[in-house]
Coordinates of C-alpha atoms and ligand atoms in Angstrom, one line a residue:
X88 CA -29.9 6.3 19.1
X89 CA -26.4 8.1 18.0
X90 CA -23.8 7.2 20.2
X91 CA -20.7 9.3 21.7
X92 CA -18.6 7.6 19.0
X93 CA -21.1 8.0 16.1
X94 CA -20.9 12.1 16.5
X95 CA -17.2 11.9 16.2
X96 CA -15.7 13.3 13.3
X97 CA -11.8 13.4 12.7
X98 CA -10.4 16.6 12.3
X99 CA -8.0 17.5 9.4
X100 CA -4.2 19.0 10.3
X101 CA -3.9 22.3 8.2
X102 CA -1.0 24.7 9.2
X103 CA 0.4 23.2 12.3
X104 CA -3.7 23.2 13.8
X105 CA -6.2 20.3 14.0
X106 CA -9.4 22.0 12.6
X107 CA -13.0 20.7 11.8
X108 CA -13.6 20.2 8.5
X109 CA -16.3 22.6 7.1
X110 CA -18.0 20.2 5.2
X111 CA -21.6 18.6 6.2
X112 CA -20.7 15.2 5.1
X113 CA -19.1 12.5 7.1
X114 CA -18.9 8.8 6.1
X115 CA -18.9 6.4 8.7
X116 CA -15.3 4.4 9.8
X117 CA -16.9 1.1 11.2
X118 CA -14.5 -1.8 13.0
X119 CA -14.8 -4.3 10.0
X120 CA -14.4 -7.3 12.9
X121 CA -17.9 -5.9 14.6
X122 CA -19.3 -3.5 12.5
X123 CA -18.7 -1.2 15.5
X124 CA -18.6 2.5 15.0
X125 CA -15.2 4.3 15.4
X126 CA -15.7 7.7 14.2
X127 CA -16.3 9.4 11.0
X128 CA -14.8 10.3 8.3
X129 CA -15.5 14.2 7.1
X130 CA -15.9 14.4 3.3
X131 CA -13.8 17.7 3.2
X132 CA -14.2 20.3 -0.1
X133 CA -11.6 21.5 -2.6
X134 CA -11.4 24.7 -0.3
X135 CA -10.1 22.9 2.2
X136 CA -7.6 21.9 -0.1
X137 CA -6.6 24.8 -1.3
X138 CA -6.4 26.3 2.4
X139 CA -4.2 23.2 3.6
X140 CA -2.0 24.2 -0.3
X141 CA -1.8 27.5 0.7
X142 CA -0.7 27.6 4.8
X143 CA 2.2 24.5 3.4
X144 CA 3.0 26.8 0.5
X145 CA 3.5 29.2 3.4
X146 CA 5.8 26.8 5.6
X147 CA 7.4 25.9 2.9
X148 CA 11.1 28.0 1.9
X149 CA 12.0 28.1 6.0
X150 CA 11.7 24.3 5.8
X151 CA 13.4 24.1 2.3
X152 CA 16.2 26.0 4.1
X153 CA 16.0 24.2 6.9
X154 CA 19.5 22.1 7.0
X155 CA 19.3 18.8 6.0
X156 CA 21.1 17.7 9.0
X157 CA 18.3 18.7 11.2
X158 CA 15.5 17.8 9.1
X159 CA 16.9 14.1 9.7
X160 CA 16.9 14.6 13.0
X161 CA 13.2 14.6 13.1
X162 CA 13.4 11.5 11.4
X163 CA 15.3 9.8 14.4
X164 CA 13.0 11.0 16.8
X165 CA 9.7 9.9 14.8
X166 CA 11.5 6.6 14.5
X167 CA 12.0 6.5 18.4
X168 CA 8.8 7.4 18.7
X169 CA 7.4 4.6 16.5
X170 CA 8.8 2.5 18.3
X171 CA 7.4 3.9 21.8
X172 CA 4.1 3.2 20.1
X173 CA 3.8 0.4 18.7
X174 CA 1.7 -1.2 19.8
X175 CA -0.8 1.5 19.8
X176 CA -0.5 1.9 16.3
X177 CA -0.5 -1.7 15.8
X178 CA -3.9 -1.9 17.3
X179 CA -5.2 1.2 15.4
X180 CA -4.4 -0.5 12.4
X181 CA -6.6 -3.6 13.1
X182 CA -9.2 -1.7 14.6
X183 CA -9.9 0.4 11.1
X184 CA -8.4 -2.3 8.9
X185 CA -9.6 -5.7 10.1
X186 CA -6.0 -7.7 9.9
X187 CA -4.9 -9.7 12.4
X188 CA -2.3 -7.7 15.4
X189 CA 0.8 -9.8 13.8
X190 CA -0.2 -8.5 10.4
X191 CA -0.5 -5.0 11.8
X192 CA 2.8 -4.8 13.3
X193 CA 4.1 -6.1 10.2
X194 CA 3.2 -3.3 8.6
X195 CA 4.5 -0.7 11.2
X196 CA 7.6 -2.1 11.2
X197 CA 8.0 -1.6 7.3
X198 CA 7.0 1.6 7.8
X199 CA 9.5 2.4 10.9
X200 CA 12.3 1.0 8.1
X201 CA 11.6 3.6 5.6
X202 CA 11.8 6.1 8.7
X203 CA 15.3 4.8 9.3
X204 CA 16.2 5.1 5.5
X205 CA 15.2 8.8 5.4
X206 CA 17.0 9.1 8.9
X207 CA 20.5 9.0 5.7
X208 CA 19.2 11.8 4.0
X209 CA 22.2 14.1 4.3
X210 CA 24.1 11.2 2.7
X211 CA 21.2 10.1 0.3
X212 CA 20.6 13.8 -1.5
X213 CA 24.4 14.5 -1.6
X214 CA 24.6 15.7 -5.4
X215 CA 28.1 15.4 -7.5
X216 CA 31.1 17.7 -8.2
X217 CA 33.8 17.5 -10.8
X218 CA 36.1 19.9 -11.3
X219 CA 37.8 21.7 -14.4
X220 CA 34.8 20.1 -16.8
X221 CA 37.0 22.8 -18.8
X222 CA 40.0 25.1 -18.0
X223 CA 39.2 26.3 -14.6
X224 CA 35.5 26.0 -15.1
X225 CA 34.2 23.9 -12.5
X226 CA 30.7 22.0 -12.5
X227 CA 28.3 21.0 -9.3
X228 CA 25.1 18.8 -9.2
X229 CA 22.6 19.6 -5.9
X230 CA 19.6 18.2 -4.9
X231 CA 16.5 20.5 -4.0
X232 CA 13.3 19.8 -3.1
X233 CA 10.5 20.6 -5.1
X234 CA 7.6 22.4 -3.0
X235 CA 4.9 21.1 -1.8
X236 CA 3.8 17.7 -2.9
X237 CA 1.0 15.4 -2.0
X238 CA 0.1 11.7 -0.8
X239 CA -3.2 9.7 -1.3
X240 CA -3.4 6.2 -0.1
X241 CA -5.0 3.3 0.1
X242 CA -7.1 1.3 2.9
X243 CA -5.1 -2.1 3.0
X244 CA -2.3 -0.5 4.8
X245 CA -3.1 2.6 6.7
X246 CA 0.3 2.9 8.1
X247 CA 3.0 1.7 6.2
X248 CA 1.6 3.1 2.8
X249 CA 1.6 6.7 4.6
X250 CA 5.1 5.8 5.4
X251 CA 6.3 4.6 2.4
X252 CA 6.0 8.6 1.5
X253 CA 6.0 10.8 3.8
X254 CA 9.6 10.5 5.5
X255 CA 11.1 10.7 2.5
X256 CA 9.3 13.6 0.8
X257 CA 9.8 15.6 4.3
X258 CA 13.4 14.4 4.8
X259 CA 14.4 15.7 1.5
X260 CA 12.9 19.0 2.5
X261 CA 9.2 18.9 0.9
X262 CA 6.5 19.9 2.4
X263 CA 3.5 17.0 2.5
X264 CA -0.3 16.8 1.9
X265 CA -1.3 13.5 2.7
X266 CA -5.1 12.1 1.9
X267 CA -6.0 9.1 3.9
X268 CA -8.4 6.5 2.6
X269 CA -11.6 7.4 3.6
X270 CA -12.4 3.9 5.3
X271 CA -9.2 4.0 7.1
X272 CA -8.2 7.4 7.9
X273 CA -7.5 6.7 11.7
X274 CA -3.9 5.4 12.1
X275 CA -3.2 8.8 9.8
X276 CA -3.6 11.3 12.6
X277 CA -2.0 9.4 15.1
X278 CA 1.0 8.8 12.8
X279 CA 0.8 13.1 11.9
X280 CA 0.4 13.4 15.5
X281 CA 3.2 11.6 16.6
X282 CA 4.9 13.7 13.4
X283 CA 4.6 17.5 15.4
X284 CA 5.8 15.5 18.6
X285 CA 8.8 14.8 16.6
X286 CA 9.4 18.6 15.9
X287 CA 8.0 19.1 12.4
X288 CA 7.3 22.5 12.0
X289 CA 3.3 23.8 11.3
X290 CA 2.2 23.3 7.8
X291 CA 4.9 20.8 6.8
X292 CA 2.9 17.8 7.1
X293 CA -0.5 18.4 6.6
X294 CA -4.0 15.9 6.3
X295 CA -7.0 16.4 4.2
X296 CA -9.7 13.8 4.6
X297 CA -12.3 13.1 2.5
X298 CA -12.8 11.0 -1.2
X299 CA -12.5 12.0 -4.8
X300 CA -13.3 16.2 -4.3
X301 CA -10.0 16.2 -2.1
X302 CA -7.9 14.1 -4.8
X303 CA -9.2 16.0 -8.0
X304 CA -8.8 19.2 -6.0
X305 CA -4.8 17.7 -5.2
X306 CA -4.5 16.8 -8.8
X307 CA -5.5 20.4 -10.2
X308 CA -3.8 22.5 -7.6
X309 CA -0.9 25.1 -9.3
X310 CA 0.7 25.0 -5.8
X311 CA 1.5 21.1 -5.8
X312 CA 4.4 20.1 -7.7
X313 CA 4.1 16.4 -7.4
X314 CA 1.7 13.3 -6.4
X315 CA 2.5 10.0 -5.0
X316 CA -0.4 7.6 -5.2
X317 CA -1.2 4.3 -4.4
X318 CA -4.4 2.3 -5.1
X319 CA -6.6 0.6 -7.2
X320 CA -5.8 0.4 -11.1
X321 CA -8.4 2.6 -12.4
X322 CA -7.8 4.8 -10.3
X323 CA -3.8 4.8 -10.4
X324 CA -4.2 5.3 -14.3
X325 CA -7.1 8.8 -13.9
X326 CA -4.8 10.0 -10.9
X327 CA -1.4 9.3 -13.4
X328 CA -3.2 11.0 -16.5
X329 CA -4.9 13.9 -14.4
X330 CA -1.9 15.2 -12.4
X331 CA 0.2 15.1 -15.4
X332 CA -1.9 17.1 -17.3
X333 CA -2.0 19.6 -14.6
X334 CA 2.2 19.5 -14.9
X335 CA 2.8 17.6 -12.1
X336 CA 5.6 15.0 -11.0
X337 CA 3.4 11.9 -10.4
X338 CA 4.2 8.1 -9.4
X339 CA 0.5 6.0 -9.0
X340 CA 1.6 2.4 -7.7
X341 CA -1.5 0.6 -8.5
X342 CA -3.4 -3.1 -8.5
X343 CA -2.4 -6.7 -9.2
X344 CA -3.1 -10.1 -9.9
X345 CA 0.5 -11.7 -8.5
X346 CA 1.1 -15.5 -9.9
X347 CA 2.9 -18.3 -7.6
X348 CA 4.7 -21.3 -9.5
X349 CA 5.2 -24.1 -7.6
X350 CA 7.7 -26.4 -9.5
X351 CA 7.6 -30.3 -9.0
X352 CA 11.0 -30.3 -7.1
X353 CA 9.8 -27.5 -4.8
X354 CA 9.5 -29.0 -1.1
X355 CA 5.3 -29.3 -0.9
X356 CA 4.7 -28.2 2.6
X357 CA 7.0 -25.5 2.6
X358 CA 5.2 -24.3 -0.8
X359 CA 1.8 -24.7 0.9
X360 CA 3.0 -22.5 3.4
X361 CA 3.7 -19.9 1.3
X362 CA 1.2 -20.0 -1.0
X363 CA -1.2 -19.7 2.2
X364 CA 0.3 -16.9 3.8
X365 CA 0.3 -15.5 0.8
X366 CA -2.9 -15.3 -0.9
X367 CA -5.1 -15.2 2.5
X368 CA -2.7 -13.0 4.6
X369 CA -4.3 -9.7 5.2
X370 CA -7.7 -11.4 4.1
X371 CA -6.3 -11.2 0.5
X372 CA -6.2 -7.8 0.6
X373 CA -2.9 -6.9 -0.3
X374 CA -0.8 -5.7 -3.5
X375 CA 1.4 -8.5 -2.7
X376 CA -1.2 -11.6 -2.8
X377 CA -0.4 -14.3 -4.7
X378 CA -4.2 -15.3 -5.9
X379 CA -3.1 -17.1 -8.5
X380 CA -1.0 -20.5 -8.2
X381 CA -0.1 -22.3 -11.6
X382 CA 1.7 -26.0 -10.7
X383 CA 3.8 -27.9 -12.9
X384 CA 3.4 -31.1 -13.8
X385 CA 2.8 -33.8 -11.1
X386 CA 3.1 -30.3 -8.0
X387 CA -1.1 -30.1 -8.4
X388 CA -1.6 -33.7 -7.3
X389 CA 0.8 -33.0 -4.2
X390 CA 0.1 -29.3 -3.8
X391 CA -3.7 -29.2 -4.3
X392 CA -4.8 -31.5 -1.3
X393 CA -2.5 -29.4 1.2
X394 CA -3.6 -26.4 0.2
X395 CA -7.6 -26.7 0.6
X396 CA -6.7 -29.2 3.9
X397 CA -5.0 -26.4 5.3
X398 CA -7.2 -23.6 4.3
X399 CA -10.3 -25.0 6.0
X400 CA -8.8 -25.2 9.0
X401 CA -7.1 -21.3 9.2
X402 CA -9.1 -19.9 12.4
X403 CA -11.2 -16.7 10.8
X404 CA -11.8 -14.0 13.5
X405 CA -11.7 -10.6 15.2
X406 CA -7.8 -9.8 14.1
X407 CA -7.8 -8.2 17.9
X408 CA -7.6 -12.0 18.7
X409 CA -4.3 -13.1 19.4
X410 CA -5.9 -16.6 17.8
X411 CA -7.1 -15.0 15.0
X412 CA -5.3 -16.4 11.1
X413 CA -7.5 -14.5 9.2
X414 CA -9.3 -11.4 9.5
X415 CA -12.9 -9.7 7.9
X416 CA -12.8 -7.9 4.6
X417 CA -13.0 -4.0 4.8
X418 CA -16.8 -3.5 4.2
X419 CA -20.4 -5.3 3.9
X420 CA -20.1 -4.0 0.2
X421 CA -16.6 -5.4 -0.8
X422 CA -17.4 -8.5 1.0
X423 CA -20.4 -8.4 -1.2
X424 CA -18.0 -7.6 -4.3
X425 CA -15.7 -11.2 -3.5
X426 CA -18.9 -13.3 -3.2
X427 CA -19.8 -12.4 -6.8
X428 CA -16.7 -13.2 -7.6
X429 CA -16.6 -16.1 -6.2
X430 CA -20.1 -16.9 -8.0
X431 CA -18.9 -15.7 -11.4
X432 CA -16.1 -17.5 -11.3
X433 CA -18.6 -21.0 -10.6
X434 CA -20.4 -19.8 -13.4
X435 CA -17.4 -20.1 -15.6
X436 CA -16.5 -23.2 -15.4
X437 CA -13.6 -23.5 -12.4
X438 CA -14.3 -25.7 -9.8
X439 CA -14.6 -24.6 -6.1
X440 CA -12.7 -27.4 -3.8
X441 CA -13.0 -24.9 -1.2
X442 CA -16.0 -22.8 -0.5
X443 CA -15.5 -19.7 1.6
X444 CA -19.8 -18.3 1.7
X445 CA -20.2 -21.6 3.4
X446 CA -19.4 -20.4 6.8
X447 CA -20.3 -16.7 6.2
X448 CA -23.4 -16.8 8.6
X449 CA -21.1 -17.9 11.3
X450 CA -19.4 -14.6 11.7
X451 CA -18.9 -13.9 15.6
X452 CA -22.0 -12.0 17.3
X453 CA -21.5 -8.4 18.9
X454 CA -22.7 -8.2 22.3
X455 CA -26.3 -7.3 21.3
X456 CA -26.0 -10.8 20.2
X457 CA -26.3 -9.6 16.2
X458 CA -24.4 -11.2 13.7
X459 CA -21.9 -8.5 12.8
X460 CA -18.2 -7.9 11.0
X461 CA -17.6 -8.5 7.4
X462 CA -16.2 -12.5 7.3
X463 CA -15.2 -14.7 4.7
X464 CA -13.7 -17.7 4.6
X465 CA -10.7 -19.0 2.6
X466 CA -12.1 -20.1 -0.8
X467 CA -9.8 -22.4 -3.1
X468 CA -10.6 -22.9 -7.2
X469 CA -8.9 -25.3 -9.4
X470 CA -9.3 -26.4 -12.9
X471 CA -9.0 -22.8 -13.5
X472 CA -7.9 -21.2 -16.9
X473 CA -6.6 -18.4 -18.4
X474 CA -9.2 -16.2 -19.8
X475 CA -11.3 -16.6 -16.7
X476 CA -11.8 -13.4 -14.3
X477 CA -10.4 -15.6 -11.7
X478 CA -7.0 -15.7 -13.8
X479 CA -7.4 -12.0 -15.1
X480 CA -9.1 -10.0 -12.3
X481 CA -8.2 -8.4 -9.3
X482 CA -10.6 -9.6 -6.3
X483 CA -8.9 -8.7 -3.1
X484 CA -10.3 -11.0 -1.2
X485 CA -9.5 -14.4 0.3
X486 CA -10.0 -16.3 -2.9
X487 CA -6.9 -18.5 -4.6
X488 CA -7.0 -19.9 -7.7
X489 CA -5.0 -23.2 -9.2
X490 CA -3.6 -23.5 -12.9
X491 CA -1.6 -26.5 -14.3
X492 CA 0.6 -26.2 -16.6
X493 CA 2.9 -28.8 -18.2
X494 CA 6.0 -26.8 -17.8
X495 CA 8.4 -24.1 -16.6
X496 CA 7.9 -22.6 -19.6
X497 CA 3.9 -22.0 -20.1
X498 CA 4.0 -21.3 -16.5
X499 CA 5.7 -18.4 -16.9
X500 CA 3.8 -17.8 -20.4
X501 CA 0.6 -18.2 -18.4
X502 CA 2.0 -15.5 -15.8
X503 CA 3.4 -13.1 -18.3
X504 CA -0.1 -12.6 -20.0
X505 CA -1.4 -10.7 -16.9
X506 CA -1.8 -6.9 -18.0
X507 CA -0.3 -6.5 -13.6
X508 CA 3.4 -7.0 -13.4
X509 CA 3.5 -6.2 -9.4
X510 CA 4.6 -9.6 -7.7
X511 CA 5.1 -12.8 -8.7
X512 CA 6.8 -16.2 -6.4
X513 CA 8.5 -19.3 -7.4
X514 CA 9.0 -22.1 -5.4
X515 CA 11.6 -24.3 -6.5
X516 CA 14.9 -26.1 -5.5
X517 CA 16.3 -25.7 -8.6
X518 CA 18.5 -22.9 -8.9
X519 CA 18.4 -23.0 -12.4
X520 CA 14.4 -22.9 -12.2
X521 CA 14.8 -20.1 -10.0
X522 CA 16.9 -18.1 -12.3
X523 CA 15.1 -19.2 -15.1
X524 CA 11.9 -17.2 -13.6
X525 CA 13.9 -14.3 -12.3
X526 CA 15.0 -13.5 -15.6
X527 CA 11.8 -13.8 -17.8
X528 CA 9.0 -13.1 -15.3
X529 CA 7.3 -10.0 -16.0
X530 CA 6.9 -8.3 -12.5
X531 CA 8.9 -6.1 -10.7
X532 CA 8.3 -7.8 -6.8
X533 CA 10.0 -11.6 -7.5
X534 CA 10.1 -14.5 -4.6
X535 CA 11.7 -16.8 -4.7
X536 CA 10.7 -19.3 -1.9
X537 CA 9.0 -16.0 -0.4
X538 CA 5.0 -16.0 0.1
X539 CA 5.3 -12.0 -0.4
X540 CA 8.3 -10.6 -2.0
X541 CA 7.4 -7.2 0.2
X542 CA 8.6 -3.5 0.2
X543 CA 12.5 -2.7 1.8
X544 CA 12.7 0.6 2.3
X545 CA 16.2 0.6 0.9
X546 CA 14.5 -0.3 -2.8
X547 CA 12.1 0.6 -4.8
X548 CA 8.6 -0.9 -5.0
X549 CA 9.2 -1.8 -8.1
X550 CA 5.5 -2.8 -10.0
X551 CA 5.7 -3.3 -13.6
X552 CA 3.2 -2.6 -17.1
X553 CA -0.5 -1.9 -15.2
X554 CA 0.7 -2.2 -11.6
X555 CA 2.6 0.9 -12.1
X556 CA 2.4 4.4 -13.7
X557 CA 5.3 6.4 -13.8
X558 CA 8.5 6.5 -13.8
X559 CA 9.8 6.6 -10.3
X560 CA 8.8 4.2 -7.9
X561 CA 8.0 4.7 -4.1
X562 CA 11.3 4.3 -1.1
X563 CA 14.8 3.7 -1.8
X564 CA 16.8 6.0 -4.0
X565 CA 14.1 5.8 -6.9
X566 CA 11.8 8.0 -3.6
X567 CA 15.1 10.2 -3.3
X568 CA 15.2 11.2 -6.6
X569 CA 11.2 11.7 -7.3
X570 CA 11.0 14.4 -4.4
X571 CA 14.2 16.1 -5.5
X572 CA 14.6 18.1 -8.7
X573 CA 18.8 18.5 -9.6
X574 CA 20.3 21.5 -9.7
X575 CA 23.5 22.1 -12.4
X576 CA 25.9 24.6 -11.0
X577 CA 29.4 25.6 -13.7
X578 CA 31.2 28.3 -12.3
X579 CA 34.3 30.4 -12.8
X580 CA 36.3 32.4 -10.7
Ligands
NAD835 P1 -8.9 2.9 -4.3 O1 -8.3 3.1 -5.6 O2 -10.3 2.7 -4.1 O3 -8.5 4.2 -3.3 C1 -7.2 4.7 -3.2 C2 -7.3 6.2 -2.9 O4 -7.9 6.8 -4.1 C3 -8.2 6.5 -1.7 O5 -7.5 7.5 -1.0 C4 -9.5 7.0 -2.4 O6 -10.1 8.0 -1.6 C5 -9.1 7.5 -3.7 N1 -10.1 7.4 -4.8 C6 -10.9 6.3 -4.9 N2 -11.7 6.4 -6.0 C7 -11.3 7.6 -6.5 C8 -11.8 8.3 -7.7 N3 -12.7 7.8 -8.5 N4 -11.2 9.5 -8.0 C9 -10.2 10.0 -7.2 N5 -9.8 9.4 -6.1 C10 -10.3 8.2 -5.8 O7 -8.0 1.7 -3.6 P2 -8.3 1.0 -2.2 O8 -9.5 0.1 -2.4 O9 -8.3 1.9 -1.1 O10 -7.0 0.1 -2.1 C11 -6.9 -1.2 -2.7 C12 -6.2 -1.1 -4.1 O11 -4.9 -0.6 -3.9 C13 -6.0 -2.5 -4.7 O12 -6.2 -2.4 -6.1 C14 -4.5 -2.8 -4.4 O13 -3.9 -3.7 -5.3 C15 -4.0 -1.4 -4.6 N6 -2.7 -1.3 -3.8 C16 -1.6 -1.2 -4.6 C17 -0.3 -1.2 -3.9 C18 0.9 -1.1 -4.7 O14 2.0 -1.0 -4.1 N7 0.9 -1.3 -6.0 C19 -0.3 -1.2 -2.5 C20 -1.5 -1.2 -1.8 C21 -2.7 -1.3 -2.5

């Protein structure tokens, strides 16, 4: 029997209004720690798109010419009012997501920080001025903003992704279309809801839900000037090609298979620490992870044994459990998707010191008493090498790999032959080992004694060769200058 929650569908925000979407499909949003139904997704058409185009188009030159000065401070009150709700969004975000509370306000805190960056704007899109660039001819650079432009994110961080883009593009005087991930769409409207409370005016920031129709609608639209996209690699490179054939200003941040080196002066526990948090923080599912840890020399002998001690014993759990290490993957199908790669990877040869499917039956009971949530446990391969998937792949999922390697050097040869260039960690206490890698690693995230080498607002997110497509990256000035277009003013008087 349907419940109250299963006849719940979200509601998009076009021109300042929450509406019903008209469209007849709606996919599911279950609690991936229970299985427990949340709500439902609506599958909105390309006319919804072009409405929510349209009514922003609309809102568009009063909040162009809307001083920059008070734009920001909208971004001072949604900051305030981030941090009022905190923990509300914290729990949204495990609810839809499945990682653990500390996780979750991790991630709302990076996304209050890029708040706080785009709280500078009037200092940030200040242009340049030089004058008599010839005899009483003077010459003035301005920043404007470009229109409307659009947002499509991932399901791994359903607030801090949205807020890697949005305060920027809306500081600097855009107007924003943002699509949700369709499996965690949630935390979305609470953050565009917390957006109007903040002042924005109606048809600024708008929210189309729904799957590919919604993006390839985004990607074609004459009336979006630019697309900020982050997601999986195929993806990133059809939403990169797409939108720049339709003319558009695009940035597509996309996956990643992020290598850790542990050198054999690095201090052990501390390494086995990082490596941890690192490749089975968020479940694994995170652009950061390090799923791939390549030891030199004698470090395996010392390293290995800490690592698969330590990972059997992480407490796997509901991440609404203040106990909880390690929460569920996102769905019964992706959890599906990491056991066949944990398979395939048997198949090729590595050896599994630590299997994760063991436990898999034992995943906590709702209160029918039926096994439910989408669990895995931490699974650890060694003897792994370089042309396996394991090494090459993407899983996203709670699975680490080990390499040897008999120095520095192949180490970081082994690394650089990913096609991903988003993260990749050192532990060392050699300062020289440490610059060493810095200076020849081939990623655009480095740690150094740092699990996850994450996002600062005050940076770019800086992924390099398939990890990225475009030329701009997402936050710090790199943002500033892909949601403003520069204006060259000589005059004479
Ligand atoms: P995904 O590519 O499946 O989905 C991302 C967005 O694209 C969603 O909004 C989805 O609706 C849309 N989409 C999916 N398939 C599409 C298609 N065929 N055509 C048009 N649109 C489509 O990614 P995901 O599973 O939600 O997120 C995980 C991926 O994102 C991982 O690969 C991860 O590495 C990557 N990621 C990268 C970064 C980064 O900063 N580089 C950050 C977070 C996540």
């Amino acid at each position: 029997m349907a419940t109250a929650s299963e006849t719940h569908v979200i509601q998009n925000l076009v021109g300042g209004a929450w509406v019903d979407s008209r469209s007849q499909q709606a996919l599911p949003i279950p609690n991936p720690a229970t299985g427990e139904l949340l709500a439902r997704a609506p599958l909105s058409t390309a006319d919804e798109v072009r409405e929510a185009v349209a009514r922003a188009a609309e809102a568009w030159p009063a909040w162009r010419d809307t001083p920059v000065i008070e734009r920001a401070r909208i971004m001072f009150r949604m900051r305030d009012l981030l941090e009022a709700h905190l923990e509300e969004l914290t729990a949204s975000v495990t609810a839809e997501n499945g990682k653990t509370l500390g996780e979750a306000r991790g991630e709302v805190r990076r996304g209050i920080e890029v708040v706080e960056f785009a709280c500078g704007m009037p200092s940030l899109m200040q242009g340049a001025a030089l004058g008599d660039v010839s005899r009483g001819i003077d010459t003035t650079m301005l920043r404007a903003p470009l229109g409307v432009v659009a947002g499509i994110t991932p399901f791994n961080f359903p607030a801090m992704i949205p807020l890697w883009m949005a305060p920027i593009a809306l500081a600097a005087g855009n107007c924003f279309i943002h699509k949700p991930s369709e499996r965690t769409p949630l935390t979305s409207n609470r953050l565009a809801a917390l957006w109007l409370e903040a002042g924005l005016p109606a048809g600024v920031l708008s929210i189309v839900h729904g799957a590919k129709e919604v993006v390839d609608a985004l990607l074609s639209d004459p009336g979006i000037a630019a697309v900020s996209f982050v997601g999986s690699q195929p993806v990133a490179a059809y939403v990169y090609a797409t939108a720049a054939a339709h003319g558009k200003r695009v940035q597509a941040l996309a996956g990643a298979k992020n290598f850790v080196v542990v050198a054999p002066d690095a201090n052990m526990a501390q390494a086995a620490e990082i490596v941890l948090s690192s490749a089975f923080g968020n479940a694994g599912e995170r652009c950061l992870a390090s799923s791939v840890v390549v030891t030199v020399g004698d470090a395996a002998e010392r390293l290995t044994p800490l690592l698969v001690e330590r990972a059997r014993a992480l407490r796997v759990g509901d991440g609404a459990d203040s106990a909880t290490e390690m929460g569920p993957v996102i769905r019964s199908e992706h959890l599906a998707r990491v056991r066949a790669a944990i398979a395939r990877g048997v198949e090729e040869g590595a050896r599994l010191a630590l299997d994760g499917r063991e436990d898999a039956d034992e995943s906590p009971e709702d209160a029918r008493g039926e096994a439910s949530g989408y669990y895995l446990r931490p699974s650890i391969f060694t003897e792994v090498g370089p042309e396996m998937s394991l090494a090459r792949e993407e899983i996203f999922g709670p699975v680490l790999s080990v390499m040897p390697a008999p120095t520095l050097d192949d180490a970081i040869a082994l690394a650089n032959r990913s096609r991903f260039g988003n993260a990749a960690v050192i532990c060392t206490t050699s300062g020289a080992a440490a610059r060493a890698f810095q200076m020849r690693i081939e990623a655009g995230m480095v740690g150094v004694n740092i699990g996850v080498p994450g996002p600062v607002a005050w940076f770019p997110f800086a992924g390099w060769k398939q990890s990225f497509y475009g030329d701009l990256h997402a936050t710090g000035m790199d943002a500033v200058n892909f949601y403003t277009e520069r204006r060259v003013v000589t005059s004479r008087w």
